[in-house]
């Protein structure tokens, strides 16, 4: 009873510290928005911000799974190629027909489940470190979709998916933003208000102690990688609706961007601290940085450097705050 009380107390402290980090990231988001408006008048126009939110939605959805794995002290480097493979599969099955939409979504989810199962088996039962396992699986997926497409992906999005992911239907609000909002609400409630969420935090804080306290840590670890792959696959499915067709590099940057969104959002890379509420702001910040640097004609190399510097600065700020507490 004493050990359980100590563990619960520590979870409460972690939760309070996570909250302060997540408040900070929203302050940073406001500062970035104001700076963008000063440097580029008109940046905060509703129509432009609607486009930013639409772009952020795809990264934000994929970052849900990444957030879960990082909270357990792991990482998922197969997300980028899972997104691309899902994008390719969905476009080729849909072939521009609404009647094929359900079949395409089912195929994408099954593919995501297969990837998640492989990652989970390797990490939990074979004890392969998450970094190595997911990187290896991601590389295999890349080879598979290159063989599957022969380097030339085919197909296009169904009209309904195009409307949901690429058009506004409530003033400036688009369907994909609504989908992201629903998935975000589910993720936040799951992490903060359910026994499963508390188990994820506990495993991230101390896996061995969690096992001794009765938590089936293997099941928790296995489940987060399964969820991560399925959610990444869904993000790839939605991206078809935005781009209209499939591209072999559509998910290339998503490993880096989802990790950055999670870390910027205040989640500790070592696990056990943070939450998805901050990751939402992190995804928006990453999108704004990329968008604004493009507007001011910063080349791709410069955008990558500046994004990396900003991420490092934020990590240093969070680390300093943690030491103070």
CSV table of C-alpha atoms in Angstrom, one decimal:
chain,number,residue,atom,x,y,z
A,1,UNK,CA,0.0,0.0,0.0
A,2,UNK,CA,2.9,2.3,0.9
A,3,UNK,CA,4.6,1.7,-2.4
A,4,UNK,CA,1.4,2.3,-4.4
A,5,UNK,CA,0.8,5.5,-2.5
A,6,UNK,CA,4.4,6.7,-3.3
A,7,UNK,CA,3.9,5.8,-7.0
A,8,UNK,CA,0.6,7.6,-7.2
A,9,UNK,CA,2.0,10.7,-5.4
A,10,UNK,CA,4.9,10.8,-7.9
A,11,UNK,CA,2.5,10.6,-10.8
A,12,UNK,CA,0.6,13.6,-9.3
A,13,UNK,CA,3.8,15.6,-9.1
A,14,UNK,CA,4.7,14.6,-12.7
A,15,UNK,CA,1.3,15.7,-13.8
A,16,UNK,CA,1.6,19.1,-12.2
A,17,UNK,CA,5.1,19.6,-13.8
A,18,UNK,CA,3.7,18.5,-17.1
A,19,UNK,CA,0.9,21.1,-16.9
A,20,UNK,CA,3.4,23.9,-16.4
A,21,UNK,CA,5.4,22.8,-19.4
A,22,UNK,CA,2.3,22.6,-21.5
A,23,UNK,CA,1.2,26.1,-20.5
A,24,UNK,CA,4.7,27.3,-21.5
A,25,UNK,CA,4.4,25.9,-25.0
A,26,UNK,CA,1.1,27.8,-25.5
A,27,UNK,CA,2.8,31.0,-24.4
A,28,UNK,CA,5.6,30.3,-26.9
A,29,UNK,CA,2.9,29.7,-29.6
A,30,UNK,CA,1.3,33.1,-29.0
A,31,UNK,CA,4.7,34.8,-29.1
A,32,UNK,CA,5.6,33.1,-32.4
A,33,UNK,CA,2.2,34.1,-33.9
A,34,UNK,CA,2.7,37.7,-32.9
A,35,UNK,CA,6.2,37.7,-34.2
A,36,UNK,CA,5.0,36.3,-37.5
A,37,UNK,CA,2.3,39.0,-37.8
A,38,UNK,CA,4.8,41.7,-37.1
A,39,UNK,CA,7.3,40.4,-39.7
A,40,UNK,CA,4.6,39.5,-42.2
A,41,UNK,CA,1.5,41.6,-41.9
A,42,UNK,CA,-1.7,39.7,-42.6
A,43,UNK,CA,-0.2,36.4,-41.4
A,44,UNK,CA,-3.0,36.0,-38.8
A,45,UNK,CA,-5.8,36.3,-41.3
A,46,UNK,CA,-8.5,33.7,-40.6
A,47,UNK,CA,-8.1,32.0,-44.0
A,48,UNK,CA,-4.4,31.7,-43.6
A,49,UNK,CA,-4.6,30.3,-40.1
A,50,UNK,CA,-7.2,27.8,-41.3
A,51,UNK,CA,-4.6,26.6,-43.8
A,52,UNK,CA,-2.0,26.3,-41.0
A,53,UNK,CA,-4.4,24.3,-38.8
A,54,UNK,CA,-5.2,22.0,-41.8
A,55,UNK,CA,-1.5,21.3,-42.4
A,56,UNK,CA,-0.9,20.8,-38.7
A,57,UNK,CA,-3.7,18.3,-38.4
A,58,UNK,CA,-1.8,15.5,-40.3
A,59,UNK,CA,1.3,16.0,-38.2
A,60,UNK,CA,-0.8,16.3,-35.0
A,61,UNK,CA,-2.7,13.1,-35.7
A,62,UNK,CA,0.5,11.1,-36.4
A,63,UNK,CA,2.1,12.7,-33.2
A,64,UNK,CA,-0.6,11.0,-31.0
A,65,UNK,CA,1.1,7.7,-31.5
A,66,UNK,CA,4.6,9.1,-31.2
A,67,UNK,CA,3.5,10.8,-27.9
A,68,UNK,CA,2.3,7.5,-26.5
A,69,UNK,CA,5.6,5.7,-27.3
A,70,UNK,CA,7.8,8.5,-25.9
A,71,UNK,CA,5.7,8.6,-22.7
A,72,UNK,CA,6.7,5.0,-22.1
A,73,UNK,CA,10.4,5.9,-22.6
A,74,UNK,CA,10.5,4.6,-26.2
A,75,UNK,CA,10.3,6.0,-29.7
A,76,UNK,CA,8.7,5.1,-33.1
A,77,UNK,CA,10.9,5.7,-36.1
A,78,UNK,CA,8.7,3.7,-38.4
A,79,UNK,CA,6.0,6.4,-38.5
A,80,UNK,CA,7.3,8.1,-41.7
A,81,UNK,CA,7.3,5.0,-43.8
A,82,UNK,CA,4.1,3.7,-42.4
A,83,UNK,CA,2.5,7.0,-43.4
A,84,UNK,CA,3.9,6.7,-47.0
A,85,UNK,CA,2.8,3.1,-47.4
A,86,UNK,CA,-0.7,3.9,-46.1
A,87,UNK,CA,-0.8,6.8,-48.6
A,88,UNK,CA,0.2,4.6,-51.5
A,89,UNK,CA,-2.3,1.8,-50.5
A,90,UNK,CA,-5.2,4.1,-50.0
A,91,UNK,CA,-4.8,6.0,-53.3
A,92,UNK,CA,-4.4,2.8,-55.3
A,93,UNK,CA,-7.5,1.2,-53.8
A,94,UNK,CA,-9.7,4.3,-54.0
A,95,UNK,CA,-8.8,5.2,-57.6
A,96,UNK,CA,-10.9,8.3,-57.3
A,97,UNK,CA,-14.1,6.4,-56.3
A,98,UNK,CA,-16.1,7.1,-53.1
A,99,UNK,CA,-17.4,3.5,-53.2
A,100,UNK,CA,-13.8,2.2,-52.5
A,101,UNK,CA,-13.3,4.5,-49.5
A,102,UNK,CA,-14.3,2.0,-46.8
A,103,UNK,CA,-12.2,-0.7,-48.3
A,104,UNK,CA,-9.2,1.6,-48.5
A,105,UNK,CA,-9.5,2.6,-44.9
A,106,UNK,CA,-9.8,-1.0,-43.8
A,107,UNK,CA,-6.7,-2.0,-45.8
A,108,UNK,CA,-4.8,0.9,-44.3
A,109,UNK,CA,-5.8,0.0,-40.7
A,110,UNK,CA,-4.9,-3.6,-41.3
A,111,UNK,CA,-1.5,-2.6,-42.6
A,112,UNK,CA,-0.9,-0.4,-39.6
A,113,UNK,CA,-1.9,-3.2,-37.2
A,114,UNK,CA,0.6,-5.5,-38.9
A,115,UNK,CA,3.4,-2.9,-38.5
A,116,UNK,CA,2.4,-2.3,-34.9
A,117,UNK,CA,2.3,-6.0,-34.1
A,118,UNK,CA,5.8,-6.5,-35.6
A,119,UNK,CA,7.2,-3.5,-33.6
A,120,UNK,CA,5.5,-4.7,-30.4
A,121,UNK,CA,6.8,-8.3,-30.8
A,122,UNK,CA,10.3,-7.1,-31.4
A,123,UNK,CA,10.4,-4.6,-28.6
A,124,UNK,CA,8.5,-6.6,-25.9
A,125,UNK,CA,9.3,-10.2,-26.6
A,126,UNK,CA,12.6,-10.1,-28.4
A,127,UNK,CA,13.8,-7.2,-26.2
A,128,UNK,CA,15.1,-5.2,-29.2
A,129,UNK,CA,15.5,-1.5,-28.3
A,130,UNK,CA,12.7,0.6,-29.7
A,131,UNK,CA,15.1,2.9,-31.6
A,132,UNK,CA,16.6,-0.1,-33.5
A,133,UNK,CA,13.4,-2.1,-33.9
A,134,UNK,CA,11.3,0.7,-35.3
A,135,UNK,CA,14.1,2.1,-37.5
A,136,UNK,CA,14.6,-1.4,-39.0
A,137,UNK,CA,10.9,-2.0,-39.5
A,138,UNK,CA,10.6,1.4,-41.1
A,139,UNK,CA,13.4,0.5,-43.6
A,140,UNK,CA,11.7,-2.8,-44.4
A,141,UNK,CA,8.4,-0.9,-45.1
A,142,UNK,CA,10.2,1.4,-47.4
A,143,UNK,CA,11.5,-1.5,-49.4
A,144,UNK,CA,8.1,-3.1,-49.5
A,145,UNK,CA,6.3,0.0,-50.9
A,146,UNK,CA,9.0,0.6,-53.4
A,147,UNK,CA,8.5,-2.9,-54.7
A,148,UNK,CA,4.7,-2.6,-54.5
A,149,UNK,CA,4.7,0.7,-56.6
A,150,UNK,CA,7.8,-0.1,-58.7
A,151,UNK,CA,8.8,3.5,-58.0
A,152,UNK,CA,5.6,4.9,-59.6
A,153,UNK,CA,2.6,5.1,-57.3
A,154,UNK,CA,-0.8,5.2,-58.8
A,155,UNK,CA,-4.4,6.1,-57.9
A,156,UNK,CA,-6.1,9.2,-56.5
A,157,UNK,CA,-8.3,10.3,-53.6
A,158,UNK,CA,-12.0,9.7,-53.5
A,159,UNK,CA,-14.0,13.0,-53.9
A,160,UNK,CA,-15.5,12.7,-50.4
A,161,UNK,CA,-12.0,12.4,-48.8
A,162,UNK,CA,-10.8,15.4,-50.8
A,163,UNK,CA,-13.7,17.4,-49.5
A,164,UNK,CA,-13.0,16.4,-45.9
A,165,UNK,CA,-9.3,16.9,-45.9
A,166,UNK,CA,-8.8,19.7,-48.4
A,167,UNK,CA,-11.9,22.0,-48.2
A,168,UNK,CA,-13.5,24.2,-45.6
A,169,UNK,CA,-17.1,23.4,-44.8
A,170,UNK,CA,-17.9,25.5,-41.7
A,171,UNK,CA,-16.6,29.0,-42.5
A,172,UNK,CA,-12.8,28.4,-42.3
A,173,UNK,CA,-13.0,25.1,-40.5
A,174,UNK,CA,-12.1,21.9,-42.5
A,175,UNK,CA,-13.1,18.3,-41.8
A,176,UNK,CA,-9.6,17.1,-41.0
A,177,UNK,CA,-9.3,19.7,-38.3
A,178,UNK,CA,-12.5,18.4,-36.7
A,179,UNK,CA,-11.2,14.8,-37.0
A,180,UNK,CA,-8.0,15.9,-35.3
A,181,UNK,CA,-9.9,17.7,-32.5
A,182,UNK,CA,-11.9,14.5,-31.8
A,183,UNK,CA,-8.8,12.3,-31.8
A,184,UNK,CA,-7.0,14.8,-29.6
A,185,UNK,CA,-9.8,14.9,-27.1
A,186,UNK,CA,-9.8,11.1,-26.9
A,187,UNK,CA,-6.0,11.0,-26.5
A,188,UNK,CA,-6.1,13.6,-23.7
A,189,UNK,CA,-8.9,12.0,-21.8
A,190,UNK,CA,-7.3,8.5,-22.2
A,191,UNK,CA,-4.0,9.7,-20.8
A,192,UNK,CA,-5.3,11.8,-18.0
A,193,UNK,CA,-8.5,10.1,-16.9
A,194,UNK,CA,-8.2,6.3,-17.4
A,195,UNK,CA,-6.2,3.5,-15.7
A,196,UNK,CA,-4.6,2.7,-19.1
A,197,UNK,CA,-3.2,6.3,-19.3
A,198,UNK,CA,-1.9,6.1,-15.7
A,199,UNK,CA,-0.1,2.8,-16.6
A,200,UNK,CA,1.6,4.5,-19.6
A,201,UNK,CA,3.0,7.2,-17.3
A,202,UNK,CA,4.0,4.7,-14.7
A,203,UNK,CA,5.9,2.6,-17.3
A,204,UNK,CA,7.7,5.7,-18.5
A,205,UNK,CA,8.7,6.7,-14.9
A,206,UNK,CA,10.0,3.3,-13.9
A,207,UNK,CA,9.1,0.1,-15.8
A,208,UNK,CA,10.6,-2.3,-13.3
A,209,UNK,CA,8.8,-0.7,-10.3
A,210,UNK,CA,5.6,-0.7,-12.4
A,211,UNK,CA,6.0,-4.4,-13.0
A,212,UNK,CA,6.5,-5.1,-9.3
A,213,UNK,CA,3.4,-3.1,-8.5
A,214,UNK,CA,1.2,-5.4,-10.6
A,215,UNK,CA,1.1,-3.5,-14.0
A,216,UNK,CA,1.6,-5.7,-17.0
A,217,UNK,CA,4.2,-3.5,-18.5
A,218,UNK,CA,4.7,-5.7,-21.6
A,219,UNK,CA,1.0,-5.3,-22.6
A,220,UNK,CA,1.3,-1.5,-22.2
A,221,UNK,CA,4.5,-1.3,-24.3
A,222,UNK,CA,3.0,-3.6,-26.9
A,223,UNK,CA,-0.2,-1.6,-27.1
A,224,UNK,CA,1.4,1.8,-27.6
A,225,UNK,CA,3.4,0.6,-30.6
A,226,UNK,CA,0.3,-1.0,-32.1
A,227,UNK,CA,-1.7,2.3,-31.6
A,228,UNK,CA,1.2,4.3,-33.0
A,229,UNK,CA,1.3,2.4,-36.2
A,230,UNK,CA,-2.5,2.4,-36.7
A,231,UNK,CA,-2.7,6.1,-36.1
A,232,UNK,CA,0.2,6.8,-38.4
A,233,UNK,CA,-1.5,4.7,-41.1
A,234,UNK,CA,-4.7,6.8,-40.6
A,235,UNK,CA,-2.6,10.0,-41.0
A,236,UNK,CA,-1.3,8.6,-44.3
A,237,UNK,CA,-4.9,7.8,-45.4
A,238,UNK,CA,-6.0,11.4,-44.7
A,239,UNK,CA,-3.0,12.8,-46.5
A,240,UNK,CA,-4.3,11.3,-49.8
A,241,UNK,CA,-7.4,13.5,-49.4
A,242,UNK,CA,-5.2,16.6,-49.0
A,243,UNK,CA,-2.7,15.9,-51.8
A,244,UNK,CA,-5.2,14.2,-54.1
A,245,UNK,CA,-2.8,11.4,-55.0
A,246,UNK,CA,0.1,9.4,-53.5
A,247,UNK,CA,3.8,10.4,-53.3
A,248,UNK,CA,6.7,8.2,-52.3
A,249,UNK,CA,8.1,11.0,-50.1
A,250,UNK,CA,4.9,12.2,-48.5
A,251,UNK,CA,5.8,10.9,-45.0
A,252,UNK,CA,9.6,11.4,-45.2
A,253,UNK,CA,9.8,14.2,-42.6
A,254,UNK,CA,7.2,12.9,-40.2
A,255,UNK,CA,9.6,11.0,-37.9
A,256,UNK,CA,11.5,14.2,-37.1
A,257,UNK,CA,8.4,16.4,-37.0
A,258,UNK,CA,6.4,14.2,-34.7
A,259,UNK,CA,9.2,13.8,-32.3
A,260,UNK,CA,9.8,17.6,-32.4
A,261,UNK,CA,6.2,18.3,-31.8
A,262,UNK,CA,6.1,16.0,-28.8
A,263,UNK,CA,9.3,17.4,-27.3
A,264,UNK,CA,8.3,21.0,-28.0
A,265,UNK,CA,5.0,20.2,-26.3
A,266,UNK,CA,6.7,19.4,-23.0
A,267,UNK,CA,6.9,15.6,-23.1
A,268,UNK,CA,10.2,14.3,-21.7
A,269,UNK,CA,12.2,12.2,-24.2
A,270,UNK,CA,13.0,9.9,-21.3
A,271,UNK,CA,9.3,9.2,-20.7
A,272,UNK,CA,6.8,9.5,-17.8
A,273,UNK,CA,6.2,13.3,-18.1
A,274,UNK,CA,4.2,15.4,-20.5
A,275,UNK,CA,0.9,14.8,-22.4
A,276,UNK,CA,-0.9,15.4,-25.7
A,277,UNK,CA,-2.3,18.8,-24.8
A,278,UNK,CA,1.2,20.3,-25.2
A,279,UNK,CA,1.8,18.3,-28.4
A,280,UNK,CA,-1.1,20.0,-30.1
A,281,UNK,CA,0.7,23.3,-29.7
A,282,UNK,CA,4.0,21.7,-30.7
A,283,UNK,CA,2.4,20.5,-34.0
A,284,UNK,CA,1.1,23.9,-34.7
A,285,UNK,CA,4.4,25.6,-33.9
A,286,UNK,CA,6.3,23.2,-36.2
A,287,UNK,CA,3.8,24.0,-39.0
A,288,UNK,CA,4.1,27.7,-38.5
A,289,UNK,CA,7.9,27.7,-38.5
A,290,UNK,CA,8.0,25.7,-41.7
A,291,UNK,CA,5.3,27.9,-43.3
A,292,UNK,CA,6.8,31.3,-42.2
A,293,UNK,CA,10.4,30.4,-43.2
A,294,UNK,CA,9.0,29.4,-46.6
A,295,UNK,CA,7.2,32.8,-46.9
A,296,UNK,CA,10.4,34.7,-46.2
A,297,UNK,CA,12.3,32.6,-48.8
A,298,UNK,CA,14.5,30.7,-46.4
A,299,UNK,CA,15.8,27.6,-48.4
A,300,UNK,CA,15.1,24.1,-47.1
A,301,UNK,CA,18.5,23.7,-45.5
A,302,UNK,CA,18.0,26.9,-43.6
A,303,UNK,CA,14.6,25.9,-42.4
A,304,UNK,CA,16.0,22.6,-41.1
A,305,UNK,CA,18.8,24.4,-39.3
A,306,UNK,CA,16.5,26.9,-37.7
A,307,UNK,CA,13.9,24.3,-36.6
A,308,UNK,CA,16.7,22.3,-35.1
A,309,UNK,CA,18.1,25.3,-33.2
A,310,UNK,CA,14.6,26.2,-31.8
A,311,UNK,CA,14.0,22.6,-30.7
A,312,UNK,CA,17.4,22.5,-28.9
A,313,UNK,CA,16.6,25.8,-27.2
A,314,UNK,CA,13.2,24.6,-26.0
A,315,UNK,CA,14.7,21.4,-24.7
A,316,UNK,CA,17.3,23.4,-22.7
A,317,UNK,CA,14.5,25.7,-21.3
A,318,UNK,CA,12.5,22.6,-20.2
A,319,UNK,CA,15.6,21.0,-18.7
A,320,UNK,CA,16.5,24.1,-16.7
A,321,UNK,CA,12.9,24.4,-15.5
A,322,UNK,CA,12.9,20.7,-14.4
A,323,UNK,CA,16.2,21.2,-12.4
A,324,UNK,CA,14.8,24.2,-10.6
A,325,UNK,CA,11.7,22.2,-9.5
